[in-house]
Short mmCIF file of C-alpha atoms in Angstrom, two decimals:
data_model
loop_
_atom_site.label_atom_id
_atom_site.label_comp_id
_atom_site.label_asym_id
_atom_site.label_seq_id
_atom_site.Cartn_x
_atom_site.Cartn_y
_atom_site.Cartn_z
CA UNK O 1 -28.29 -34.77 1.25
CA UNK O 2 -26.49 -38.43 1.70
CA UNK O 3 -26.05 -38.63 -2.29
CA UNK O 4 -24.74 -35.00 -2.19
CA UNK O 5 -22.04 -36.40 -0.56
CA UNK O 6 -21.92 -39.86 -2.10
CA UNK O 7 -21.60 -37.48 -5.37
CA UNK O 8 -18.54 -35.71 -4.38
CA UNK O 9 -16.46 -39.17 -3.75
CA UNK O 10 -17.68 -41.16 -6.46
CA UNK O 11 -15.03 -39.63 -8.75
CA UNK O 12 -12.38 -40.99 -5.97
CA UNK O 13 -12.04 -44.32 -6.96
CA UNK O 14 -12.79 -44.09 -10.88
CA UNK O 15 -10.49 -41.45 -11.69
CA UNK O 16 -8.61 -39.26 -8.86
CA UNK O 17 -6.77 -42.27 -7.17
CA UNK O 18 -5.35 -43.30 -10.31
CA UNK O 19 -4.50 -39.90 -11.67
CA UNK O 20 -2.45 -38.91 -7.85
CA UNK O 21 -1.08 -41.97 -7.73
CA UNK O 22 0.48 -41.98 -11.61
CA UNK O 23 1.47 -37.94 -11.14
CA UNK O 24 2.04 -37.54 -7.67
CA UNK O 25 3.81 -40.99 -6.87
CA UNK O 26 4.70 -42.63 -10.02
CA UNK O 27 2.94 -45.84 -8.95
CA UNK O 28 3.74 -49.09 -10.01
CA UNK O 29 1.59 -51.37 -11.97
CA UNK O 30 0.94 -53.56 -8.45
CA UNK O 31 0.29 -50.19 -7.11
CA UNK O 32 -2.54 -48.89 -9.70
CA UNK O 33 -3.85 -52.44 -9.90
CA UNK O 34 -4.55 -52.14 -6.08
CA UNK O 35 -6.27 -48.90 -6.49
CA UNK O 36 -8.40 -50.33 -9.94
CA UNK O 37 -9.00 -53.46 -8.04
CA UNK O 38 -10.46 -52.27 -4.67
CA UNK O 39 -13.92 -51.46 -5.35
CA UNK O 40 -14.65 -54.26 -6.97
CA UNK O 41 -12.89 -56.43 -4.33
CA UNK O 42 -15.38 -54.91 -1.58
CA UNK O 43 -18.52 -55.73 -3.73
CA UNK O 44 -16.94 -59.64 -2.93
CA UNK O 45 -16.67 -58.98 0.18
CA UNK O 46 -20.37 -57.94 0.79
CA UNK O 47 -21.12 -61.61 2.48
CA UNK O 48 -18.83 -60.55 4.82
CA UNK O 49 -20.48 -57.19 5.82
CA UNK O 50 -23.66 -58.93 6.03
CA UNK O 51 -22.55 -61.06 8.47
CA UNK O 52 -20.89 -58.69 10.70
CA UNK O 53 -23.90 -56.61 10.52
CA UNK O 54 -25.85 -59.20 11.50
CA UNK O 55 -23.70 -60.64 14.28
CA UNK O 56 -23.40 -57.20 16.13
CA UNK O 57 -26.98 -56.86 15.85
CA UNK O 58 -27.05 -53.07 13.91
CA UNK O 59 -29.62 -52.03 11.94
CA UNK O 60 -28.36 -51.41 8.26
CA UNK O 61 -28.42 -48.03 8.79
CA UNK O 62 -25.95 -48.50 11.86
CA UNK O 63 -23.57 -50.34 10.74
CA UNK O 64 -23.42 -48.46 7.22
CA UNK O 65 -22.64 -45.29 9.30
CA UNK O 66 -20.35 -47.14 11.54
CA UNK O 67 -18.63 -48.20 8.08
CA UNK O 68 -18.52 -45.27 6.21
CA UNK O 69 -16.70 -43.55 9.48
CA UNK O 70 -13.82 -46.46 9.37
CA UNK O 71 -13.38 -45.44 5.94
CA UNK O 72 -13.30 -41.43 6.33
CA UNK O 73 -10.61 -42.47 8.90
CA UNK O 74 -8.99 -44.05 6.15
CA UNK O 75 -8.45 -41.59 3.91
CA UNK O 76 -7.70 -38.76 6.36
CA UNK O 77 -4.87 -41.16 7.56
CA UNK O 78 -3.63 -41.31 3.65
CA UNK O 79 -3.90 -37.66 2.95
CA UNK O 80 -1.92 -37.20 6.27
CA UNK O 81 1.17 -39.70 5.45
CA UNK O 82 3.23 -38.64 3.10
CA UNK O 83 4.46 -41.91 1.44
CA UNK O 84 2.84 -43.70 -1.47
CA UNK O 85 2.27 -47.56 -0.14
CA UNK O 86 0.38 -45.94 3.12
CA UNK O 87 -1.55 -43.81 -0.06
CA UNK O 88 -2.54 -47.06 -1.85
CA UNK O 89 -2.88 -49.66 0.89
CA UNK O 90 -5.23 -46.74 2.94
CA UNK O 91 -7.50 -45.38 -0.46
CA UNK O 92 -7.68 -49.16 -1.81
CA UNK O 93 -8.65 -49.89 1.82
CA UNK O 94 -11.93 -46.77 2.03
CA UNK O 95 -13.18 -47.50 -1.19
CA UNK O 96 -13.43 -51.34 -0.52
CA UNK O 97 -15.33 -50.37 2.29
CA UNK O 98 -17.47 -48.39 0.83
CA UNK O 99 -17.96 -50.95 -1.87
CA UNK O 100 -19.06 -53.78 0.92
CA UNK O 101 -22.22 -51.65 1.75
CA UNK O 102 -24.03 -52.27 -1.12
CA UNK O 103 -26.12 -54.97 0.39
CA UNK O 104 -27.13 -53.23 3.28
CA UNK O 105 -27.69 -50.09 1.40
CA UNK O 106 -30.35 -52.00 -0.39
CA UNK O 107 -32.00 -53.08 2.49
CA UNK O 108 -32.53 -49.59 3.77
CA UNK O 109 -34.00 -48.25 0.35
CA UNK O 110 -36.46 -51.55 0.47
CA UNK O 111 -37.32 -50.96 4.59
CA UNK O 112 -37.70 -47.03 3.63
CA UNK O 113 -38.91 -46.34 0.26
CA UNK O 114 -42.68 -47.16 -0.62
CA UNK O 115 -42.73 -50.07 -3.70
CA UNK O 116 -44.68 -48.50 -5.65
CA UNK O 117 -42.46 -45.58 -5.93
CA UNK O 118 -39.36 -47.21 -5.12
CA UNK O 119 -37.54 -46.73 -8.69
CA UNK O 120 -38.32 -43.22 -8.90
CA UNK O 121 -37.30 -42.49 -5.76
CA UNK O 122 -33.93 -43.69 -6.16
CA UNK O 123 -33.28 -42.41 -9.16
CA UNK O 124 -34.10 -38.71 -7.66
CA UNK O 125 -31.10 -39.89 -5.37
CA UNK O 126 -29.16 -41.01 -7.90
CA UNK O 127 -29.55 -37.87 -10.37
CA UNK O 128 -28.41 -35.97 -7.24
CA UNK O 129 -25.39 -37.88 -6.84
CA UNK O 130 -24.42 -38.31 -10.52
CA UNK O 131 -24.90 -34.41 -11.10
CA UNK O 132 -23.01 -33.74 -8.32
CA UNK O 133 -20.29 -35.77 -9.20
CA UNK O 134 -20.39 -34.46 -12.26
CA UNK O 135 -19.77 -30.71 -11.23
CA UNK O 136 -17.00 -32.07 -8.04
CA UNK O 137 -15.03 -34.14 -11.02
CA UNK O 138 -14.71 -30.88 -13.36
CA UNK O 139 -13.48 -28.67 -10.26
CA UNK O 140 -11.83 -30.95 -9.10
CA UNK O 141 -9.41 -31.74 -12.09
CA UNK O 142 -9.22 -27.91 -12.35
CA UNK O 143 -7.86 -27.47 -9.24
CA UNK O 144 -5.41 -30.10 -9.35
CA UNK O 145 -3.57 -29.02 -12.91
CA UNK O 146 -0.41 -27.98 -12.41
CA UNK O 147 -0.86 -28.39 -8.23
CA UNK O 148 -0.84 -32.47 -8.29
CA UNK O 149 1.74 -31.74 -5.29
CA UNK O 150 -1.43 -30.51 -3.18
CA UNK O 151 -3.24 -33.93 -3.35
CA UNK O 152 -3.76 -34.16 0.33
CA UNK O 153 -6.62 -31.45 0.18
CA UNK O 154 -8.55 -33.69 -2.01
CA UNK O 155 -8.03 -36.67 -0.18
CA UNK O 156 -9.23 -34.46 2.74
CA UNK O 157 -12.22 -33.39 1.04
CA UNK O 158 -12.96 -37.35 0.30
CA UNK O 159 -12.36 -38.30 4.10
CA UNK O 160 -14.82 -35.20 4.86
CA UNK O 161 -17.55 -36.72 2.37
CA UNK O 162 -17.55 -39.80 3.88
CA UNK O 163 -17.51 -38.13 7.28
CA UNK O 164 -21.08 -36.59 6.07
CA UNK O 165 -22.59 -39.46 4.94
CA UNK O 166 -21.99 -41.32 8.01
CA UNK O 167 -23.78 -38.87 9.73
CA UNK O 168 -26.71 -38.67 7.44
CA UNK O 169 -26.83 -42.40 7.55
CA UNK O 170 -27.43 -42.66 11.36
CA UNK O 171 -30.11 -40.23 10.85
CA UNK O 172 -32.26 -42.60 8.00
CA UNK O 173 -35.29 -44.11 9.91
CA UNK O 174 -34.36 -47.81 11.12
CA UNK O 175 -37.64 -49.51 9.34
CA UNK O 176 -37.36 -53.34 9.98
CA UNK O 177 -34.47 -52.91 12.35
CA UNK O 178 -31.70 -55.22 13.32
CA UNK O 179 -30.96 -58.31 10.75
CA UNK O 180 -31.75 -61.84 12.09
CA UNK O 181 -28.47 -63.69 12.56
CA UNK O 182 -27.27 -65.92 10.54
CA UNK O 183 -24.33 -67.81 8.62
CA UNK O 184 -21.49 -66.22 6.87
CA UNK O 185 -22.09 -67.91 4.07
CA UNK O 186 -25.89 -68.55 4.34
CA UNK O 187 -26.88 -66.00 1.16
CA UNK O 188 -25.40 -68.52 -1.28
CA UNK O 189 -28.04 -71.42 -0.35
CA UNK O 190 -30.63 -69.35 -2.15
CA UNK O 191 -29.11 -69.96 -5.21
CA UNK O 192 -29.58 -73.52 -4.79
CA UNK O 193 -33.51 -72.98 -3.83
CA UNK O 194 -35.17 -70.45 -5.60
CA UNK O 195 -34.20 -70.69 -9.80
CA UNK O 196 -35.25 -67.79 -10.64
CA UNK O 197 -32.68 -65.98 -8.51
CA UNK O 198 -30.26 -68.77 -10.06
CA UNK O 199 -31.19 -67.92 -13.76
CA UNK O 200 -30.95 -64.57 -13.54
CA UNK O 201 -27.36 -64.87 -11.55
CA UNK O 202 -26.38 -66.27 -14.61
CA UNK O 203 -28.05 -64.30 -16.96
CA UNK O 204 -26.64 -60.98 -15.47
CA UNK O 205 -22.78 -63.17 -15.44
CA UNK O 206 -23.17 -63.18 -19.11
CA UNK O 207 -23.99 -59.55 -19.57
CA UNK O 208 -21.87 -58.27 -16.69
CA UNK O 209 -18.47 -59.93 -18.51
CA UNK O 210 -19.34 -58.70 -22.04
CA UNK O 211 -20.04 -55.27 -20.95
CA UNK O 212 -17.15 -55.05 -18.40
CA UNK O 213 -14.70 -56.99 -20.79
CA UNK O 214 -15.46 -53.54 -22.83
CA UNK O 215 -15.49 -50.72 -20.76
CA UNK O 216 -11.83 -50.47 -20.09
CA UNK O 217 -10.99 -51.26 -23.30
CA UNK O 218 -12.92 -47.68 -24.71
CA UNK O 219 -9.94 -45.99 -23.38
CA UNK O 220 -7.54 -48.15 -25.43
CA UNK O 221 -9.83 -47.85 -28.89
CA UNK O 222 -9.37 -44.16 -28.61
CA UNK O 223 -6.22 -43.20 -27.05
CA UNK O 224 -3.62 -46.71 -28.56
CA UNK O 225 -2.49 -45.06 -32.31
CA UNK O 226 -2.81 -48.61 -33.63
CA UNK O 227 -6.55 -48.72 -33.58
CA UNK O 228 -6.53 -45.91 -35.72
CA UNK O 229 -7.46 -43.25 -33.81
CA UNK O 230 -5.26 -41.49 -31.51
CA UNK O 231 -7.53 -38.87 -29.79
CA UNK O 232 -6.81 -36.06 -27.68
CA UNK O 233 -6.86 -36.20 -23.84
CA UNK O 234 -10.04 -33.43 -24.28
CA UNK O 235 -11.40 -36.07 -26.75
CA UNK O 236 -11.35 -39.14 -24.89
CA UNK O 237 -12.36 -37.46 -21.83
CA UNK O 238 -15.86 -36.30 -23.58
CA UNK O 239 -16.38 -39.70 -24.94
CA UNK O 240 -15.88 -41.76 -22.20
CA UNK O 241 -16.85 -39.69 -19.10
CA UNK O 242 -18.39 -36.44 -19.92
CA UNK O 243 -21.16 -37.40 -22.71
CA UNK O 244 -21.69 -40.90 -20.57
CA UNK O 245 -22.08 -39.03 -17.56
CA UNK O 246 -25.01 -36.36 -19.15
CA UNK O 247 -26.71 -38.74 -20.50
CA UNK O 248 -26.87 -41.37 -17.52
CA UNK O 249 -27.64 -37.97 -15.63
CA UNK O 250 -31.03 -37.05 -17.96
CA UNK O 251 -32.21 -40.72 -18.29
CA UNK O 252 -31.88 -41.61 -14.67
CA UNK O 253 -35.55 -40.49 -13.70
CA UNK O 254 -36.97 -42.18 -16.80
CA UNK O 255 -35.61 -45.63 -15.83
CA UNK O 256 -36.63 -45.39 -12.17
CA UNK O 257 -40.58 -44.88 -13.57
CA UNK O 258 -39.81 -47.83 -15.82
CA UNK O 259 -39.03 -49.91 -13.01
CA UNK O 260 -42.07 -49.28 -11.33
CA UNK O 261 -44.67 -49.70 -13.81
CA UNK O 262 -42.94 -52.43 -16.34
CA UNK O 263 -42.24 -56.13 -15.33
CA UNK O 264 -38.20 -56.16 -14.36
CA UNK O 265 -37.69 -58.80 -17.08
CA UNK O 266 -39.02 -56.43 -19.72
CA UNK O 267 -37.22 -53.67 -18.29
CA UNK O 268 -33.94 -55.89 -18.12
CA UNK O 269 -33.62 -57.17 -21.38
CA UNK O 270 -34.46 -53.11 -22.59
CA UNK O 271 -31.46 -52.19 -20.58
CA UNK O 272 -29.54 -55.28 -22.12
CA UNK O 273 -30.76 -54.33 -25.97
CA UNK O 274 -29.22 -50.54 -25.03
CA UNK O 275 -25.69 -52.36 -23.41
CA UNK O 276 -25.63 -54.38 -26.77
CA UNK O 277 -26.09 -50.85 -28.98
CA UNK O 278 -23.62 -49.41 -27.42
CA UNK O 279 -20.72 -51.64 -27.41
CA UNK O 280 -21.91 -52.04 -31.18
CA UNK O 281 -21.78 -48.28 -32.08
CA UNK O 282 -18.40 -47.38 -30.26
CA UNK O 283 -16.35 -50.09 -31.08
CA UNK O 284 -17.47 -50.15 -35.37
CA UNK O 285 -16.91 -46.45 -35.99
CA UNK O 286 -13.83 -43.88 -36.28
CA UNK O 287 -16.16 -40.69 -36.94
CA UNK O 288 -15.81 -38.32 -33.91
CA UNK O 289 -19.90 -37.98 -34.02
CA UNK O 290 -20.86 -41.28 -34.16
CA UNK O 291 -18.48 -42.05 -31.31
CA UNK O 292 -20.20 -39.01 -29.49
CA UNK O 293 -23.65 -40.82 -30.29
CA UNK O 294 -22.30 -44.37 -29.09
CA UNK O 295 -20.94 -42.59 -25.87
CA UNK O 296 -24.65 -41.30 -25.19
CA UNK O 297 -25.85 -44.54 -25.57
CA UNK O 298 -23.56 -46.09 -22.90
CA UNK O 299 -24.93 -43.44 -20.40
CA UNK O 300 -28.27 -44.34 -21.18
CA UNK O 301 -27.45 -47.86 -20.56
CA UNK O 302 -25.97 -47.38 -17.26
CA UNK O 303 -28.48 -44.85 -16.32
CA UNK O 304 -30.96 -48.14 -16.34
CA UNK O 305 -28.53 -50.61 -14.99
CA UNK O 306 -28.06 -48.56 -12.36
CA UNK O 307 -31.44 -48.25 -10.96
CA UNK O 308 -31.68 -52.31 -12.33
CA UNK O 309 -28.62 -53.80 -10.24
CA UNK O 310 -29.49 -51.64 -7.23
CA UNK O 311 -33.13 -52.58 -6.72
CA UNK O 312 -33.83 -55.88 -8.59
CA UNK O 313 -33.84 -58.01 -5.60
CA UNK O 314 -36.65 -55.62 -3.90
CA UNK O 315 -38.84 -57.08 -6.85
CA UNK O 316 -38.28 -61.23 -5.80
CA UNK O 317 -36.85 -61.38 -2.51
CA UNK O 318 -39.02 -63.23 0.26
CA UNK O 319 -39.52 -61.24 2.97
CA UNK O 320 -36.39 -60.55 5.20
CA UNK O 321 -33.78 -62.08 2.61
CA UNK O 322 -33.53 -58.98 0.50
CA UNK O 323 -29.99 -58.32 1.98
CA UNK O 324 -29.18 -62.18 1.54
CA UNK O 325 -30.20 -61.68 -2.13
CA UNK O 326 -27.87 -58.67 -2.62
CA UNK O 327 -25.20 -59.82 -1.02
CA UNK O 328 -25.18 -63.00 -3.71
CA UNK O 329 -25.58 -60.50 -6.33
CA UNK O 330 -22.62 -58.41 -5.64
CA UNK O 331 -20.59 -60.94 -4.48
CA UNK O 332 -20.92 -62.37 -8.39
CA UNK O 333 -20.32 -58.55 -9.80
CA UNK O 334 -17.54 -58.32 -7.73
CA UNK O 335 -15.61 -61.12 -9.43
CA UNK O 336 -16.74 -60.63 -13.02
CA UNK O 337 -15.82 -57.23 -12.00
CA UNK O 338 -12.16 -58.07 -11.45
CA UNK O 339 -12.09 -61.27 -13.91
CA UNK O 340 -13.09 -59.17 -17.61
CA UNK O 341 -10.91 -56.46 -17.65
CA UNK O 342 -8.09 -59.12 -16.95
CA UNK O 343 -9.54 -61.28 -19.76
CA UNK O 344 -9.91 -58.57 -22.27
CA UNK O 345 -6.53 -57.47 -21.81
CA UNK O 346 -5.14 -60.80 -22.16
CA UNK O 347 -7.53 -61.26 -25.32
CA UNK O 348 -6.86 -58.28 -27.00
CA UNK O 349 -2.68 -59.08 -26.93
CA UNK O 350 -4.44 -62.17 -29.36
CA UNK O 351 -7.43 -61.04 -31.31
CA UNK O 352 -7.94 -57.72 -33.10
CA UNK O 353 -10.73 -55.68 -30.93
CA UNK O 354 -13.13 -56.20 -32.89
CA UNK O 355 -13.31 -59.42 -32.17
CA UNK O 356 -13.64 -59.07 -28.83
CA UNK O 357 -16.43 -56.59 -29.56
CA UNK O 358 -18.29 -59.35 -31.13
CA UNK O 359 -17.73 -61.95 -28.21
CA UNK O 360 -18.72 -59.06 -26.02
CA UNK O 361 -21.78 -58.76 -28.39
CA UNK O 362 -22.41 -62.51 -28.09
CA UNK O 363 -22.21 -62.73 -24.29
CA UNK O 364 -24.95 -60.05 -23.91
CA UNK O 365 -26.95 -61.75 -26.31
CA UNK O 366 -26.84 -65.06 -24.76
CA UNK O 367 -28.28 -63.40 -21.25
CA UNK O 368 -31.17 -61.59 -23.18
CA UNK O 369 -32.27 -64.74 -24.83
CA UNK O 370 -32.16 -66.53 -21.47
CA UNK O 371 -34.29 -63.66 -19.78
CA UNK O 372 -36.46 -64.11 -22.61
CA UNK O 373 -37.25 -67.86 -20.77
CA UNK O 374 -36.85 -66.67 -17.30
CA UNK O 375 -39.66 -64.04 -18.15
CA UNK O 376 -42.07 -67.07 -19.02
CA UNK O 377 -40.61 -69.08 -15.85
CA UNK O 378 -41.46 -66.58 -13.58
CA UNK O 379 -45.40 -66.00 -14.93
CA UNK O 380 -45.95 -69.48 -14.71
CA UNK O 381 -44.65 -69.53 -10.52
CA UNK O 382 -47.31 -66.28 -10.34
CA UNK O 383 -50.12 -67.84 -12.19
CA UNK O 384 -49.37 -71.09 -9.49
#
């Protein structure tokens, strides 16, 4: 029920922000920046939720709910005032929120969900919640053509999402209940300790910038006539969210068994091989069907990274530092998550894009290779 409701805002901050802001508002570029930025700027901020968690004494569960409330506030509050710097300071606001959970999210699936069936089990969540956005974006962009002036209701519906899954949060069983206290900044000493958490940090660093360094720029390939292109709006929008989406939707469930019966290394540099494909196939290509093939491929590769970035740490984490572990991680994601769109823009005003596609290409290499020896590290510590 949760990612029913998770489903319906996920388009908020990927597309719908951006589209009212630009239509509605004519935003400036501080303006959409704010919106792009926010999500990823919450992932940074996940050390921070930890802490507060932690310091209040809440379960996960608790203080997700308590969270996801403060930000269905938010929203209602932007849908209610008419003026477009409370829009973007109060939407940037919710979805950085929302972002910040990700640690204790985490936590909950690995206090909840049994390990042996803990991949397939979230990816039954997350098929929900893809399909559903799926089906919320298409109505939703339906409903707003030619009626951008009527924003508020979706905003609305957003603040009433959120309102749901702070409800069905409280409700998730509190297995391993409050978080032990500890320092604000007390996740990043595990990198220091533990080198396999290290290695991998870096690893995922390398394949994180070379695959976001990319994404934004699919947009550009297709839409900027000097790339050769020039698609339609219909066009673009099956290649980079439809197909994507359909794909990411039927593979979800496959991944998820993956990560239950394969070692995560195995599974990771799979996942990485697919990223690499993809970038490969969309950026070397101008025929509409081999784009539509490429496109597939990127869902598939997201459909595993998804279930991958969410529930790696359940897989090495001592006991009772799972949230300390995914806190690091996001707090990494969020600033490669900010940093390579930046760089790729300010590349791409250099070098053509394919050359970017091949230092994209070379990035994601690099981290497979190193899993490749983080693989062998990591049998050696089990066979000690």
């Amino acid at each position: 029920m949760r990612a029913v409701a998770t489903g319906v805002f996920e388009s908020a901050p990927s597309t719908f922000l951006l589209l009212i802001l630009v239509r509605a508002w004519n935003g400036s570029s501080l303006e959409k920046s704010m919106i792009a930025a926010a999500y990823q700027s919450g992932l940074i901020l996940t050390p921070l939720t930890l802490f507060v968690t932690r310091r209040f004494g809440l379960a996960p569960s608790q203080a997700m709910s308590l969270l996801f409330w403060f930000a269905s506030a938010l929203y209602l509050l932007a849908a209610l005032i008419p003026s477009p710097a409370a829009f973007v300071l109060l939407t940037s606001l919710g979805s950085l929120v929302v972002a910040a959970n990700s640690p204790l999210l985490t936590t909950i699936m690995n206090n909840n969900f049994p390990p042996q069936r803990r991949g397939l089990l979230y990816s039954q969540n997350n098929s929900i919640k893809i399909g559903t956005s799926i089906l919320f974006g298409i109505t939703a962009g339906w409903a707003l053509s030619g009626r951008i002036a009527h924003y508020q209701i979706l905003i609305v519906i957003y603040a009433l999402a959120l309102a749901a899954s702070a409800l069905l949060m409280w409700r998730i069983p509190r297995c391993g209940g409050a978080l032990e206290p500890r320092p604000l900044l007390g996740c990043f000493k595990h990198i220091g300790v533990d080198r396999i958490l290290r290695d991998t940090l870096i690893a995922w660093m390398f394949l994180g910038f070379g695959n976001l360094m990319m994404t934004p720029l699919r947009i550009e390939y297709l839409a900027n006539k000097k790339h050769g292109l020039d698609l339609s709006e219909v066009e673009i929008a099956l290649l980079v969210s439809t197909l994507p989406h359909l794909a990411r939707l039927a593979a979800s469930p496959v991944w998820g068994h993956l990560f239950d019966r394969l070692n995560f290394f195995s599974l990771r540099i799979a996942i990485n091989c697919c990223f690499l494909l993809s970038v490969l196939s969309f950026f070397s290509t101008s025929n509409i069907v081999m784009l539509g093939v490429a496109a597939l491929i990127f869902g598939l590769s997201n459909s595993g990274g998804d279930v991958a970035w969410n529930l790696w740490v359940t897989k090495f984490a001592p006991p009772g530092l799972v949230p300390d572990y995914m806190a690091v991680h996001t707090f990494f994601t969020g600033v490669r998550g900010i940093l390579a769109p930046v760089v790729a823009f300010a590349l791409l005003d250099i070098y053509p894009l394919t050359t970017l596609m091949w230092l994209s290409a070379g990035l994601m290499s690099l981290a497979t290779v190193q899993l490749f020896f983080i693989k062998g590290i990591a049998r050696q510590n089990i066979s000690k």
